[in-house]
Amino acid sequence: MTKPLTLHDTAHAKINLFLHVTGRRPDGYHLLDSLAVFAGAGDRISAEKHDSECLLSITGPFSVGLSASDDNLVLKAAHALRQKAGITQGVHLTLEKNLPVASGIGGGSADAASALRLLSTLWEVDPALLPNIAPTLGADVPVCLGQTPTRMLGIGEILEAGPTLPEGGILLANPGIGVSTPDIFRRFSQTGGPQPRTAPILPMHWENMQHLASTLTDTTNDLQPPAVSLAPIINETLAAIATLPNCLLSRMSGSGATCFGLFPTAENAHAAAQILREHHNWWIWGGAFASTEK
Ligand code: C5P
């Protein structure tokens, strides 16, 4: 008997290098201007053909408490693609959950995008269908389809290629708390809401990480103050990252609570992660960006 074909994919962590909230739509969703990049860290997803059902198994350090039922975004993605493409085949998907959940680095969105990529190969579906399905699954799913530096506009569905990243290092730290994205947006609205500002002008590419960090100093993550007010440990996380050797910038990603630090090299970020682990029992990762790691 031949072994069934199994396909593998990595759902890389999405980092918002800046995130400006520029307005609010009548349906309550917020208009954003954000630069998303991807770190080497990620969940691993595999897909194996199955008769007619779509099944999901979840393993890995952050699998505890996650539902493997139809409300999981990975299965939602599978069902949406089956419906759109008229597929009757099934799949057995396995999600190795390495990234903390509800933590501002894509997580479920990256997993859903990864499932779409795998299933379009497994079921031989035209990949051109995927960008139509992605936004129906979540605001961050479209950007996670490409996993390359991308400027996100609208509510995250208008995507423009971002500048090429230099070789460099990134550190991620989550202080062990999950925060609710709607709660953070609600607090943002209660504390002033979107403010008028000029859109950042970015270069075509950055010469090095020092150049990248210096252009980011004119930007912010607008969700950081409301997130800190709901979860003050985020401030402690940001301060701990900022004091690590060679750290160029520390900031929160997405709606938090994961914070990141930028470093001149991947080795610097890796070494900084080891120092941070000596002092904190947090989830900590340090290494290269996804695009420069391959
Ligand atoms: O689309 P997603 O499920 O990722 O969004 C979660 C929640 O975050 C939304 O229900 C909404 O409250 C908030 N959100 C927003 N504006 C965005 C993205 C998300 O207000 N652009």
PDB file of C-alpha atoms and ligand atoms in Angstrom, residues 24 28-32 73 109 135 137-141 154-156 180-183 185-186 255, ligand 1:
ATOM      1  CA  ARG A  24     -14.371  53.758  11.280  1.00  0.00           C
ATOM      2  CA  GLY A  28     -18.205  49.306  13.185  1.00  0.00           C
ATOM      3  CA  TYR A  29     -15.068  47.909  11.515  1.00  0.00           C
ATOM      4  CA  HIS A  30     -12.023  50.178  11.670  1.00  0.00           C
ATOM      5  CA  LEU A  31     -10.066  51.517   8.709  1.00  0.00           C
ATOM      6  CA  LEU A  32      -6.386  50.780   9.045  1.00  0.00           C
ATOM      7  CA  LEU A  73     -10.929  28.900  11.305  1.00  0.00           C
ATOM      8  CA  SER A 109      -5.805  34.024  10.385  1.00  0.00           C
ATOM      9  CA  PRO A 135     -11.678  38.060   3.503  1.00  0.00           C
ATOM     10  CA  LEU A 137     -12.855  34.268   7.059  1.00  0.00           C
ATOM     11  CA  GLY A 138     -11.339  37.278   8.860  1.00  0.00           C
ATOM     12  CA  ALA A 139      -9.814  40.718   8.305  1.00  0.00           C
ATOM     13  CA  ASP A 140      -6.211  39.406   8.567  1.00  0.00           C
ATOM     14  CA  VAL A 141      -6.590  36.307   6.384  1.00  0.00           C
ATOM     15  CA  GLY A 154      -9.199  49.493   4.259  1.00  0.00           C
ATOM     16  CA  ILE A 155     -10.112  47.043   7.010  1.00  0.00           C
ATOM     17  CA  GLY A 156      -7.177  44.889   5.892  1.00  0.00           C
ATOM     18  CA  SER A 180      -9.801  40.279  22.863  1.00  0.00           C
ATOM     19  CA  THR A 181      -9.482  42.299  19.632  1.00  0.00           C
ATOM     20  CA  PRO A 182     -13.037  43.759  19.865  1.00  0.00           C
ATOM     21  CA  ASP A 183     -12.309  44.858  23.486  1.00  0.00           C
ATOM     22  CA  PHE A 185     -10.955  48.465  19.507  1.00  0.00           C
ATOM     23  CA  ARG A 186     -13.767  49.404  21.934  1.00  0.00           C
ATOM     24  CA  SER A 255      -4.197  44.240  19.103  1.00  0.00           C
TER      25      SER A 255
HETATM   26  O1  C5P B   1     -12.156  40.047  11.245  1.00  0.00           O
HETATM   27  P1  C5P B   1     -11.650  39.606  12.593  1.00  0.00           P
HETATM   28  O2  C5P B   1     -12.422  38.436  13.112  1.00  0.00           O
HETATM   29  O3  C5P B   1     -10.193  39.406  12.589  1.00  0.00           O
HETATM   30  O4  C5P B   1     -11.906  40.846  13.585  1.00  0.00           O
HETATM   31  C1  C5P B   1     -12.187  40.684  14.967  1.00  0.00           C
HETATM   32  C2  C5P B   1     -12.856  41.945  15.509  1.00  0.00           C
HETATM   33  O5  C5P B   1     -11.915  43.022  15.525  1.00  0.00           O
HETATM   34  C3  C5P B   1     -14.011  42.463  14.722  1.00  0.00           C
HETATM   35  O6  C5P B   1     -15.216  41.873  15.115  1.00  0.00           O
HETATM   36  C4  C5P B   1     -14.006  43.965  15.055  1.00  0.00           C
HETATM   37  O7  C5P B   1     -14.610  44.199  16.298  1.00  0.00           O
HETATM   38  C5  C5P B   1     -12.527  44.257  15.211  1.00  0.00           C
HETATM   39  N1  C5P B   1     -11.910  44.795  13.992  1.00  0.00           N
HETATM   40  C6  C5P B   1     -12.143  46.117  13.616  1.00  0.00           C
HETATM   41  N2  C5P B   1     -11.551  46.610  12.494  1.00  0.00           N
HETATM   42  C7  C5P B   1     -10.716  45.849  11.758  1.00  0.00           C
HETATM   43  C8  C5P B   1     -10.453  44.509  12.126  1.00  0.00           C
HETATM   44  C9  C5P B   1     -11.062  44.000  13.254  1.00  0.00           C
HETATM   45  O8  C5P B   1     -12.891  46.832  14.281  1.00  0.00           O
HETATM   46  N3  C5P B   1     -10.144  46.352  10.675  1.00  0.00           N
END
